[in-house]
Amino acid sequence: IGIDVTDSREGIYKDKNTVANLGVKSTSSVQADNDWRYTWENILNYSKTFGKHGLTAMIGSSTTAYGYEKVLASGANQASALTSFHDLGANADSKENASQLIETQMVSFFGRLNYKFNERYLFQASLRADGSSVLAKGHKWGYFPSASAAWRISEEGFMADQDIFSNLKLRLSWGVAGNSAIDAYATLGGLKKSVYTFGSSVYGYYPSEIANKDLTWEKSKNLNIGLEAAFLNNRLKLETEYFLKKTSDMLYNMPYPISSGISYVPMNLLDMQNKGIEFTISATPIQTKDFIWNLSFNGTHYSNKILNLPEDKRENGIIHGTASLFRLMEGGSIYDLYTYEYAGVNPETGAAQWYMDEKDANGKVTGRTVTEDYTQASKYELGSTLPDFQGGFSTDFAYKGIDLSIATNFQIGGKIYDSMYSSFMHAGSNIGSNWHKDILNAWTPENKNTNVPIMDGAQNSNSQSSRFLINASFFNIRNISLG
């Protein structure tokens, strides 16, 4: 049993002469927070060996609960500073109070069975059932099986006389995993209060969330096939694994029209697939009494594909992500960039330009041109943030008590949107903000051959576009340690 409880109370008083309230009025507030979580687990293990057979079993249950409660009171224009935040009733204006309670709970039952024979054949099967309070009624429970098997080929009799493999093992696993990571009351909807003025101010309520009575578990089916091999008395090792993950009923906060007053609706929106391969190669090229040198190299390549979208979203997709920089399309990836394509600078005027579709009378795209009006520019698919390959390299040496280790990682391919660079390339509109040194290359009548627009304070010159998409490839020395 584990329990974690935090209680806190914060009182704030700001006089009208503080920077925050300079010359206006004093403000004061008191907030009390209570945060608690507990975990209760029960696990029973059984183990038995008989001859060449080995059996282990486990059954268990787990309950986790989380709660958060907040009470807030505030006001303004207090008669005297002497009572600080201890007399909120003395505030003449803006008396407000608020409270909130969030509670969630997860209940799980699980079991696992392991069997091995002669240290060569290994089998495992498991099943778990999870119930989550945040999901809709009738959909709270999910059931997730898994199974795996491994064959230690190097322990077979026909491998006894060979001197190539120190270890050779083949493994296979399949399983289903669940996810219920959504807001606590997404299935219930809610109301918020607002002030409306009809001659005098009155309170009213509006829907702040739309209830989704069908929210259920997001499920991922995982297939893994792996190979472990060791050579030269374990001086050279290879581990490689192919993985395939298919996710169904993926939980997603579906953007909603702004006119509705609601930002999004949580849904089981799409089906998705990840597949790829990863490997690790490690070696010990030199090993003597006083000196040892180890090397390790790992890499991963994978692809992502959207298998299914709701029928009404298949033609135009779903714009999503920070600053609406991505688009979900069937057959595409959740990492596909979708934004405006920068067309450079008009050499005669210095104005920024973007590409724009040309369409016929029926709305069919017939070509494209450039425009200096950002609001008329068209969005295009401009690559992916998903790398082609990523990995790391490390090496370490040890000699008579002195050791040196170097760890690195890298990425090849993919793009990234450099929003910080964008903020440093403003056209003079962000008064008081720094510039990047590239701004010195801005267009002038004497500097027409440039990709940086004129410094005329135009608001759209550094708006979101491919101008700020950069190659995400990198090589990084993570750590060098000498001991």
Short mmCIF file of C-alpha atoms in Angstrom, two decimals:
data_model
loop_
_atom_site.label_atom_id
_atom_site.label_comp_id
_atom_site.label_asym_id
_atom_site.label_seq_id
_atom_site.Cartn_x
_atom_site.Cartn_y
_atom_site.Cartn_z
CA ILE A 1 0.00 0.00 0.00
CA GLY A 2 1.40 3.39 -0.99
CA ILE A 3 -0.10 6.73 0.00
CA ASP A 4 0.96 10.21 -1.09
CA VAL A 5 -0.91 13.22 0.26
CA THR A 6 -0.07 16.90 -0.21
CA ASP A 7 -1.88 19.78 1.44
CA SER A 8 -0.99 23.37 0.65
CA ARG A 9 -2.41 26.82 1.30
CA GLU A 10 -1.28 30.01 -0.38
CA GLY A 11 -2.26 33.53 0.55
CA ILE A 12 -1.31 36.53 -1.60
CA TYR A 13 -1.77 40.23 -0.95
CA LYS A 14 -0.61 42.86 -3.46
CA ASP A 15 -0.89 46.49 -2.52
CA LYS A 16 -1.94 49.03 -5.12
CA ASN A 17 1.63 50.36 -5.11
CA THR A 18 3.17 47.05 -6.25
CA VAL A 19 4.30 46.70 -9.85
CA ALA A 20 1.46 44.25 -10.55
CA ASN A 21 -1.26 46.68 -9.46
CA LEU A 22 0.50 50.01 -9.93
CA GLY A 23 -1.87 52.84 -9.04
CA VAL A 24 -5.02 50.75 -9.56
CA LYS A 25 -6.23 48.77 -6.56
CA SER A 26 -5.01 46.15 -4.15
CA THR A 27 -5.74 42.46 -4.74
CA SER A 28 -5.78 39.52 -2.35
CA SER A 29 -6.51 35.81 -2.60
CA VAL A 30 -6.37 32.56 -0.65
CA GLN A 31 -6.11 29.15 -2.28
CA ALA A 32 -6.15 25.74 -0.60
CA ASP A 33 -5.11 22.61 -2.52
CA ASN A 34 -5.41 18.98 -1.50
CA ASP A 35 -3.74 16.38 -3.72
CA TRP A 36 -3.81 12.67 -2.92
CA ARG A 37 -3.07 9.36 -4.59
CA TYR A 38 -2.89 5.81 -3.33
CA THR A 39 -1.92 2.43 -4.72
CA TRP A 40 -2.97 -0.90 -3.28
CA GLU A 41 -1.44 -4.03 -4.84
CA ASN A 42 -1.80 -7.72 -4.02
CA ILE A 43 0.52 -10.18 -5.78
CA LEU A 44 0.83 -13.93 -5.27
CA ASN A 45 3.80 -15.77 -6.82
CA TYR A 46 4.31 -19.51 -7.25
CA SER A 47 7.47 -21.27 -8.46
CA LYS A 48 8.24 -24.95 -9.00
CA THR A 49 11.07 -26.88 -10.66
CA PHE A 50 10.77 -30.58 -11.46
CA GLY A 51 13.45 -32.25 -13.54
CA LYS A 52 14.02 -30.27 -16.73
CA HIS A 53 10.78 -28.39 -16.27
CA GLY A 54 10.34 -25.00 -14.62
CA LEU A 55 7.04 -23.32 -13.84
CA THR A 56 6.27 -19.93 -12.34
CA ALA A 57 2.88 -18.31 -11.95
CA MET A 58 1.63 -14.98 -10.70
CA ILE A 59 -1.80 -13.53 -10.04
CA GLY A 60 -2.56 -10.12 -8.65
CA SER A 61 -4.74 -7.08 -8.37
CA SER A 62 -4.04 -3.38 -8.28
CA THR A 63 -6.09 -0.32 -7.40
CA THR A 64 -4.83 3.19 -8.02
CA ALA A 65 -6.79 6.31 -7.16
CA TYR A 66 -6.08 9.99 -7.65
CA GLY A 67 -7.86 13.04 -6.32
CA TYR A 68 -7.40 16.79 -6.39
CA GLU A 69 -9.49 19.40 -4.61
CA LYS A 70 -9.10 23.17 -4.80
CA VAL A 71 -10.83 26.06 -3.08
CA LEU A 72 -10.08 29.65 -4.12
CA ALA A 73 -11.35 33.00 -2.88
CA SER A 74 -10.19 36.42 -4.07
CA GLY A 75 -11.07 40.06 -4.08
CA ALA A 76 -9.82 43.59 -4.81
CA ASN A 77 -9.70 47.07 -3.30
CA GLN A 78 -9.22 46.13 0.34
CA ALA A 79 -9.80 48.88 2.91
CA SER A 80 -6.60 48.25 4.88
CA ALA A 81 -3.34 46.46 4.16
CA LEU A 82 -2.95 45.51 7.81
CA THR A 83 -5.03 42.35 7.51
CA SER A 84 -3.27 41.27 4.29
CA PHE A 85 -5.14 38.29 2.79
CA HIS A 86 -6.76 37.32 6.10
CA ASP A 87 -9.86 39.49 5.63
CA LEU A 88 -11.17 38.87 2.12
CA GLY A 89 -14.59 40.08 3.22
CA ALA A 90 -13.16 43.59 3.50
CA ASN A 91 -12.55 43.74 -0.27
CA ALA A 92 -14.88 46.24 -1.91
CA ASP A 93 -14.64 44.89 -5.49
CA SER A 94 -14.35 41.73 -7.55
CA LYS A 95 -15.21 39.22 -4.85
CA GLU A 96 -14.85 35.80 -6.43
CA ASN A 97 -14.82 32.21 -5.23
CA ALA A 98 -14.18 28.94 -7.01
CA SER A 99 -13.78 25.27 -6.17
CA GLN A 100 -12.89 22.11 -8.05
CA LEU A 101 -12.79 18.37 -7.43
CA ILE A 102 -11.22 15.74 -9.68
CA GLU A 103 -11.24 12.03 -8.83
CA THR A 104 -10.13 9.07 -10.95
CA GLN A 105 -9.66 5.40 -10.26
CA MET A 106 -8.20 2.36 -12.01
CA VAL A 107 -8.84 -1.22 -10.91
CA SER A 108 -6.81 -4.06 -12.44
CA PHE A 109 -6.67 -7.84 -12.21
CA PHE A 110 -3.82 -9.75 -13.86
CA GLY A 111 -2.13 -13.10 -14.14
CA ARG A 112 0.98 -14.54 -15.79
CA LEU A 113 2.25 -18.07 -16.42
CA ASN A 114 5.85 -18.95 -17.35
CA TYR A 115 7.11 -22.35 -18.46
CA LYS A 116 10.60 -23.45 -19.50
CA PHE A 117 12.00 -26.79 -20.57
CA ASN A 118 15.65 -27.74 -20.34
CA GLU A 119 16.67 -24.05 -20.40
CA ARG A 120 16.01 -24.09 -24.16
CA TYR A 121 12.30 -23.49 -24.65
CA LEU A 122 10.63 -20.59 -22.86
CA PHE A 123 6.92 -19.75 -22.93
CA GLN A 124 4.87 -17.04 -21.28
CA ALA A 125 1.19 -16.12 -21.31
CA SER A 126 -0.59 -13.34 -19.47
CA LEU A 127 -3.98 -11.71 -19.19
CA ARG A 128 -5.05 -8.52 -17.49
CA ALA A 129 -8.37 -6.74 -17.05
CA ASP A 130 -8.42 -3.00 -16.38
CA GLY A 131 -11.34 -0.85 -15.36
CA SER A 132 -11.00 2.94 -15.69
CA SER A 133 -13.36 5.49 -14.20
CA VAL A 134 -12.68 8.05 -16.96
CA LEU A 135 -14.24 5.98 -19.76
CA ALA A 136 -17.91 5.87 -20.66
CA LYS A 137 -20.44 3.69 -18.92
CA GLY A 138 -20.50 0.25 -20.52
CA HIS A 139 -16.95 0.78 -21.88
CA LYS A 140 -14.95 1.07 -18.66
CA TRP A 141 -13.39 -2.39 -18.77
CA GLY A 142 -10.72 -3.57 -21.18
CA TYR A 143 -9.15 -7.05 -21.50
CA PHE A 144 -5.56 -7.41 -22.67
CA PRO A 145 -3.91 -10.79 -23.41
CA SER A 146 -0.29 -11.43 -24.36
CA ALA A 147 1.93 -14.41 -25.17
CA SER A 148 5.60 -14.94 -25.93
CA ALA A 149 8.04 -17.73 -26.72
CA ALA A 150 11.82 -18.02 -26.93
CA TRP A 151 14.16 -20.68 -28.26
CA ARG A 152 17.77 -20.82 -27.03
CA ILE A 153 19.18 -22.44 -30.13
CA SER A 154 22.75 -22.39 -28.79
CA GLU A 155 21.73 -24.90 -26.08
CA GLU A 156 20.66 -27.54 -28.60
CA GLY A 157 22.76 -30.66 -28.99
CA PHE A 158 23.53 -29.99 -32.66
CA MET A 159 25.23 -26.73 -31.59
CA ALA A 160 27.60 -28.40 -29.16
CA ASP A 161 30.58 -28.82 -31.49
CA GLN A 162 30.49 -25.42 -33.17
CA ASP A 163 32.70 -22.55 -32.00
CA ILE A 164 31.00 -19.64 -33.79
CA PHE A 165 28.07 -18.80 -31.50
CA SER A 166 28.46 -18.18 -27.78
CA ASN A 167 24.73 -17.55 -27.62
CA LEU A 168 21.87 -17.74 -30.13
CA LYS A 169 18.31 -17.04 -29.12
CA LEU A 170 15.13 -16.45 -31.11
CA ARG A 171 12.12 -14.81 -29.46
CA LEU A 172 8.56 -14.00 -30.49
CA SER A 173 5.88 -12.06 -28.64
CA TRP A 174 2.37 -10.77 -29.24
CA GLY A 175 0.15 -8.77 -26.95
CA VAL A 176 -2.53 -6.14 -26.57
CA ALA A 177 -2.03 -2.98 -24.51
CA GLY A 178 -4.64 -0.42 -23.48
CA ASN A 179 -4.66 3.35 -22.99
CA SER A 180 -7.25 5.50 -21.22
CA ALA A 181 -5.29 8.77 -20.95
CA ILE A 182 -8.09 11.33 -21.24
CA ASP A 183 -9.53 14.01 -18.96
CA ALA A 184 -11.36 12.76 -15.90
CA TYR A 185 -14.89 13.79 -16.92
CA ALA A 186 -14.69 13.76 -20.72
CA THR A 187 -17.69 11.43 -20.92
CA LEU A 188 -19.96 13.72 -18.87
CA GLY A 189 -19.70 17.16 -20.45
CA GLY A 190 -19.88 20.32 -18.38
CA LEU A 191 -21.07 23.90 -17.94
CA LYS A 192 -19.21 27.14 -17.25
CA LYS A 193 -20.41 30.45 -15.91
CA SER A 194 -20.15 33.71 -17.81
CA VAL A 195 -21.21 37.32 -17.24
CA TYR A 196 -23.62 38.84 -19.75
CA THR A 197 -24.64 42.49 -19.89
CA PHE A 198 -28.25 43.46 -20.62
CA GLY A 199 -28.38 46.93 -19.13
CA SER A 200 -26.99 45.32 -15.98
CA SER A 201 -24.68 42.35 -15.54
CA VAL A 202 -26.24 38.93 -15.12
CA TYR A 203 -24.79 35.40 -14.89
CA GLY A 204 -25.43 32.69 -17.44
CA TYR A 205 -24.12 29.23 -18.23
CA TYR A 206 -22.85 27.67 -21.44
CA PRO A 207 -21.62 24.19 -22.42
CA SER A 208 -17.86 23.99 -21.91
CA GLU A 209 -17.51 20.36 -23.06
CA ILE A 210 -19.61 18.01 -25.15
CA ALA A 211 -20.12 14.64 -23.52
CA ASN A 212 -18.99 11.58 -25.45
CA LYS A 213 -20.95 8.60 -24.17
CA ASP A 214 -19.03 6.15 -26.38
CA LEU A 215 -15.44 6.73 -25.23
CA THR A 216 -13.72 3.40 -24.86
CA TRP A 217 -10.23 1.94 -24.52
CA GLU A 218 -7.57 2.67 -27.09
CA LYS A 219 -6.01 -0.71 -27.93
CA SER A 220 -2.62 -1.51 -29.42
CA LYS A 221 -1.74 -4.93 -30.81
CA ASN A 222 2.01 -5.50 -30.67
CA LEU A 223 4.03 -8.11 -32.56
CA ASN A 224 7.78 -8.43 -31.85
CA ILE A 225 10.27 -10.84 -33.43
CA GLY A 226 13.78 -10.71 -32.01
CA LEU A 227 17.14 -12.39 -32.42
CA GLU A 228 20.04 -12.42 -29.96
CA ALA A 229 23.45 -13.66 -31.03
CA ALA A 230 26.88 -13.63 -29.40
CA PHE A 231 30.18 -14.59 -31.02
CA LEU A 232 33.83 -15.12 -30.03
CA ASN A 233 33.12 -16.00 -26.42
CA ASN A 234 30.65 -13.09 -26.06
CA ARG A 235 33.18 -10.54 -27.37
CA LEU A 236 30.76 -9.59 -30.16
CA LYS A 237 27.00 -9.37 -29.59
CA LEU A 238 24.02 -8.57 -31.80
CA GLU A 239 20.43 -7.94 -30.77
CA THR A 240 17.84 -7.09 -33.39
CA GLU A 241 14.07 -6.85 -33.30
CA TYR A 242 11.27 -6.29 -35.78
CA PHE A 243 8.14 -4.67 -34.36
CA LEU A 244 4.65 -4.10 -35.67
CA LYS A 245 2.14 -2.09 -33.65
CA LYS A 246 -1.46 -1.55 -34.76
CA THR A 247 -3.49 0.90 -32.69
CA SER A 248 -7.29 0.95 -32.94
CA ASP A 249 -9.80 3.42 -31.48
CA MET A 250 -6.97 5.88 -30.84
CA LEU A 251 -7.96 8.54 -28.31
CA TYR A 252 -7.81 12.03 -29.82
CA ASN A 253 -9.11 15.47 -28.89
CA MET A 254 -11.01 16.28 -32.08
CA PRO A 255 -10.89 20.05 -32.83
CA TYR A 256 -14.34 21.63 -32.87
CA PRO A 257 -15.53 24.79 -34.70
CA ILE A 258 -14.65 27.92 -32.73
CA SER A 259 -18.18 29.22 -33.26
CA SER A 260 -19.43 26.46 -30.96
CA GLY A 261 -17.49 27.87 -28.01
CA ILE A 262 -15.87 24.44 -27.52
CA SER A 263 -12.22 23.73 -28.33
CA TYR A 264 -12.39 19.97 -28.85
CA VAL A 265 -14.34 16.77 -28.26
CA PRO A 266 -12.50 13.62 -27.07
CA MET A 267 -13.09 10.73 -29.47
CA ASN A 268 -11.87 7.26 -30.43
CA LEU A 269 -10.87 8.71 -33.76
CA LEU A 270 -8.52 6.64 -35.87
CA ASP A 271 -6.57 3.44 -36.47
CA MET A 272 -2.80 3.66 -36.87
CA GLN A 273 0.21 1.45 -37.56
CA ASN A 274 3.87 1.67 -36.54
CA LYS A 275 6.41 -0.81 -37.84
CA GLY A 276 10.17 -0.94 -37.98
CA ILE A 277 13.38 -2.54 -36.89
CA GLU A 278 15.88 -1.76 -34.15
CA PHE A 279 19.25 -3.27 -33.36
CA THR A 280 22.21 -3.06 -31.00
CA ILE A 281 25.74 -4.20 -31.84
CA SER A 282 28.28 -4.33 -29.02
CA ALA A 283 31.87 -5.50 -29.10
CA THR A 284 34.98 -5.79 -26.95
CA PRO A 285 37.87 -5.42 -29.44
CA ILE A 286 40.57 -5.48 -26.76
CA GLN A 287 40.50 -7.24 -23.39
CA THR A 288 43.70 -7.83 -21.40
CA LYS A 289 44.56 -7.98 -17.73
CA ASP A 290 44.99 -4.20 -17.46
CA PHE A 291 43.12 -2.80 -20.46
CA ILE A 292 39.58 -3.20 -21.85
CA TRP A 293 37.88 -1.41 -24.73
CA ASN A 294 34.11 -1.69 -25.39
CA LEU A 295 32.05 -0.40 -28.31
CA SER A 296 28.28 -0.16 -28.78
CA PHE A 297 26.13 0.99 -31.69
CA ASN A 298 22.32 1.04 -31.83
CA GLY A 299 19.84 2.18 -34.44
CA THR A 300 16.11 2.35 -35.17
CA HIS A 301 14.10 2.83 -38.34
CA TYR A 302 10.31 2.87 -38.32
CA SER A 303 7.34 4.13 -40.29
CA ASN A 304 3.96 5.43 -39.24
CA LYS A 305 0.73 5.09 -41.20
CA ILE A 306 -2.87 6.13 -40.56
CA LEU A 307 -5.06 3.16 -41.50
CA ASN A 308 -8.53 4.54 -40.94
CA LEU A 309 -10.28 7.89 -40.36
CA PRO A 310 -13.98 8.67 -39.93
CA GLU A 311 -15.70 8.74 -43.30
CA ASP A 312 -16.43 12.48 -43.17
CA LYS A 313 -12.71 13.24 -42.59
CA ARG A 314 -11.16 11.10 -45.33
CA GLU A 315 -11.22 13.63 -48.15
CA ASN A 316 -9.79 16.70 -46.41
CA GLY A 317 -8.17 15.13 -43.37
CA ILE A 318 -7.83 16.67 -39.92
CA ILE A 319 -5.61 19.67 -39.17
CA HIS A 320 -3.93 19.16 -35.81
CA GLY A 321 -0.87 19.80 -33.68
CA THR A 322 0.78 22.91 -32.29
CA ALA A 323 -0.13 25.91 -34.47
CA SER A 324 -2.07 23.51 -36.76
CA LEU A 325 1.19 22.44 -38.40
CA PHE A 326 0.13 18.86 -39.26
CA ARG A 327 -2.62 17.10 -41.18
CA LEU A 328 -4.00 13.61 -40.62
CA MET A 329 -4.84 11.78 -43.85
CA GLU A 330 -5.64 8.13 -44.52
CA GLY A 331 -2.48 6.49 -45.84
CA GLY A 332 -0.36 9.32 -44.45
CA SER A 333 1.41 9.74 -41.13
CA ILE A 334 0.59 11.64 -37.95
CA TYR A 335 3.98 13.34 -38.48
CA ASP A 336 3.19 14.80 -41.93
CA LEU A 337 3.74 18.56 -42.10
CA TYR A 338 1.05 20.69 -43.72
CA THR A 339 1.70 24.39 -43.94
CA TYR A 340 2.34 27.35 -46.27
CA GLU A 341 5.25 27.17 -48.72
CA TYR A 342 7.55 30.17 -48.72
CA ALA A 343 8.35 31.53 -52.20
CA GLY A 344 11.12 33.91 -51.22
CA VAL A 345 11.30 37.67 -51.59
CA ASN A 346 10.09 39.92 -54.39
CA PRO A 347 13.43 41.36 -55.58
CA GLU A 348 11.84 44.65 -56.62
CA THR A 349 9.85 45.42 -53.45
CA GLY A 350 11.35 43.16 -50.78
CA ALA A 351 7.91 41.76 -49.89
CA ALA A 352 7.60 38.18 -48.64
CA GLN A 353 5.91 35.77 -51.04
CA TRP A 354 4.11 32.45 -50.68
CA TYR A 355 2.78 29.91 -53.16
CA MET A 356 -0.93 29.86 -54.01
CA ASP A 357 -3.03 27.35 -55.96
CA GLU A 358 -4.62 28.44 -59.21
CA LYS A 359 -8.08 26.99 -59.78
CA ASP A 360 -10.54 26.82 -62.68
CA ALA A 361 -14.21 27.74 -62.56
CA ASN A 362 -15.03 24.35 -60.98
CA GLY A 363 -12.53 24.79 -58.17
CA LYS A 364 -10.07 22.27 -59.62
CA VAL A 365 -6.40 23.07 -59.05
CA THR A 366 -4.71 23.76 -62.41
CA GLY A 367 -1.36 25.08 -61.21
CA ARG A 368 0.13 27.51 -58.77
CA THR A 369 1.52 31.00 -58.60
CA VAL A 370 2.95 33.32 -55.93
CA THR A 371 1.19 35.86 -53.78
CA GLU A 372 2.23 38.58 -51.36
CA ASP A 373 -1.10 38.25 -49.52
CA TYR A 374 -0.56 35.64 -46.78
CA THR A 375 -4.30 35.16 -46.37
CA GLN A 376 -4.51 33.95 -50.00
CA ALA A 377 -1.63 31.46 -49.74
CA SER A 378 -2.30 27.71 -49.97
CA LYS A 379 -1.16 24.96 -47.64
CA TYR A 380 0.90 22.03 -48.93
CA GLU A 381 2.30 18.73 -47.67
CA LEU A 382 5.94 19.55 -46.92
CA GLY A 383 7.56 16.41 -45.61
CA SER A 384 7.59 14.78 -42.20
CA THR A 385 9.11 15.28 -38.78
CA LEU A 386 9.72 11.51 -38.59
CA PRO A 387 13.44 10.69 -39.02
CA ASP A 388 14.65 8.13 -41.56
CA PHE A 389 17.08 6.67 -39.04
CA GLN A 390 18.12 7.38 -35.46
CA GLY A 391 20.57 5.79 -33.09
CA GLY A 392 23.59 6.18 -30.89
CA PHE A 393 27.23 5.23 -30.54
CA SER A 394 29.22 4.80 -27.35
CA THR A 395 32.67 3.62 -26.37
CA ASP A 396 34.53 3.18 -23.12
CA PHE A 397 38.10 2.37 -22.07
CA ALA A 398 39.51 1.22 -18.76
CA TYR A 399 43.17 0.96 -17.83
CA LYS A 400 44.48 0.25 -14.31
CA GLY A 401 41.70 2.10 -12.52
CA ILE A 402 41.38 4.91 -15.05
CA ASP A 403 38.29 4.90 -17.27
CA LEU A 404 37.03 7.05 -20.14
CA SER A 405 33.55 6.84 -21.66
CA ILE A 406 31.95 8.71 -24.57
CA ALA A 407 28.24 8.55 -25.43
CA THR A 408 26.65 10.05 -28.55
CA ASN A 409 23.35 9.96 -30.41
CA PHE A 410 22.22 11.06 -33.86
CA GLN A 411 19.31 11.41 -36.23
CA ILE A 412 19.21 11.30 -40.04
CA GLY A 413 16.30 12.89 -41.91
CA GLY A 414 13.08 14.48 -40.79
CA LYS A 415 12.22 18.15 -40.43
CA ILE A 416 11.58 20.43 -37.52
CA TYR A 417 9.81 23.80 -37.31
CA ASP A 418 12.18 26.29 -35.69
CA SER A 419 9.69 28.56 -33.93
CA MET A 420 12.42 30.26 -31.89
CA TYR A 421 14.26 31.27 -35.06
CA SER A 422 10.94 32.54 -36.43
CA SER A 423 10.41 34.73 -33.37
CA PHE A 424 13.92 36.22 -33.84
CA MET A 425 13.23 37.10 -37.49
CA HIS A 426 10.34 39.51 -36.91
CA ALA A 427 10.13 42.59 -39.11
CA GLY A 428 10.32 45.12 -36.30
CA SER A 429 6.84 44.47 -34.90
CA ASN A 430 8.00 42.84 -31.65
CA ILE A 431 9.35 45.92 -29.94
CA GLY A 432 11.95 45.08 -27.34
CA SER A 433 12.56 41.56 -28.72
CA ASN A 434 15.92 40.35 -29.96
CA TRP A 435 16.79 39.65 -33.57
CA HIS A 436 18.78 36.82 -35.08
CA LYS A 437 21.94 38.00 -36.88
CA ASP A 438 20.36 36.85 -40.19
CA ILE A 439 18.17 39.95 -40.01
CA LEU A 440 21.24 41.88 -41.17
CA ASN A 441 20.63 40.27 -44.57
CA ALA A 442 17.14 41.78 -44.91
CA TRP A 443 16.13 43.23 -48.29
CA THR A 444 17.19 46.76 -49.14
CA PRO A 445 17.45 48.50 -52.53
CA GLU A 446 21.16 47.64 -52.36
CA ASN A 447 20.59 44.03 -51.22
CA LYS A 448 17.98 42.53 -53.52
CA ASN A 449 19.42 39.00 -53.75
CA THR A 450 18.22 37.76 -50.36
CA ASN A 451 15.67 35.45 -48.77
CA VAL A 452 14.91 37.81 -45.85
CA PRO A 453 12.00 40.23 -46.50
CA ILE A 454 12.13 43.99 -46.13
CA MET A 455 12.13 45.43 -42.60
CA ASP A 456 8.87 47.33 -42.88
CA GLY A 457 7.09 45.99 -39.80
CA ALA A 458 4.77 43.79 -41.89
CA GLN A 459 3.00 41.35 -39.58
CA ASN A 460 3.01 38.38 -41.95
CA SER A 461 6.63 38.34 -43.12
CA ASN A 462 7.62 35.76 -40.51
CA SER A 463 4.30 33.92 -40.28
CA GLN A 464 4.22 30.13 -40.27
CA SER A 465 5.65 28.71 -43.51
CA SER A 466 8.33 26.43 -44.91
CA ARG A 467 10.77 29.32 -44.42
CA PHE A 468 11.30 28.07 -40.87
CA LEU A 469 11.34 24.31 -41.60
CA ILE A 470 14.87 22.99 -41.14
CA ASN A 471 16.59 19.63 -41.53
CA ALA A 472 16.36 17.80 -38.21
CA SER A 473 19.47 15.66 -38.75
CA PHE A 474 22.01 15.99 -35.95
CA PHE A 475 24.95 14.38 -34.22
CA ASN A 476 25.18 14.99 -30.48
CA ILE A 477 27.96 14.19 -27.99
CA ARG A 478 25.79 13.46 -24.97
CA ASN A 479 28.49 12.81 -22.42
CA ILE A 480 32.23 12.45 -21.94
CA SER A 481 33.33 11.07 -18.59
CA LEU A 482 36.84 10.52 -17.24
CA GLY A 483 37.25 8.80 -13.92
#
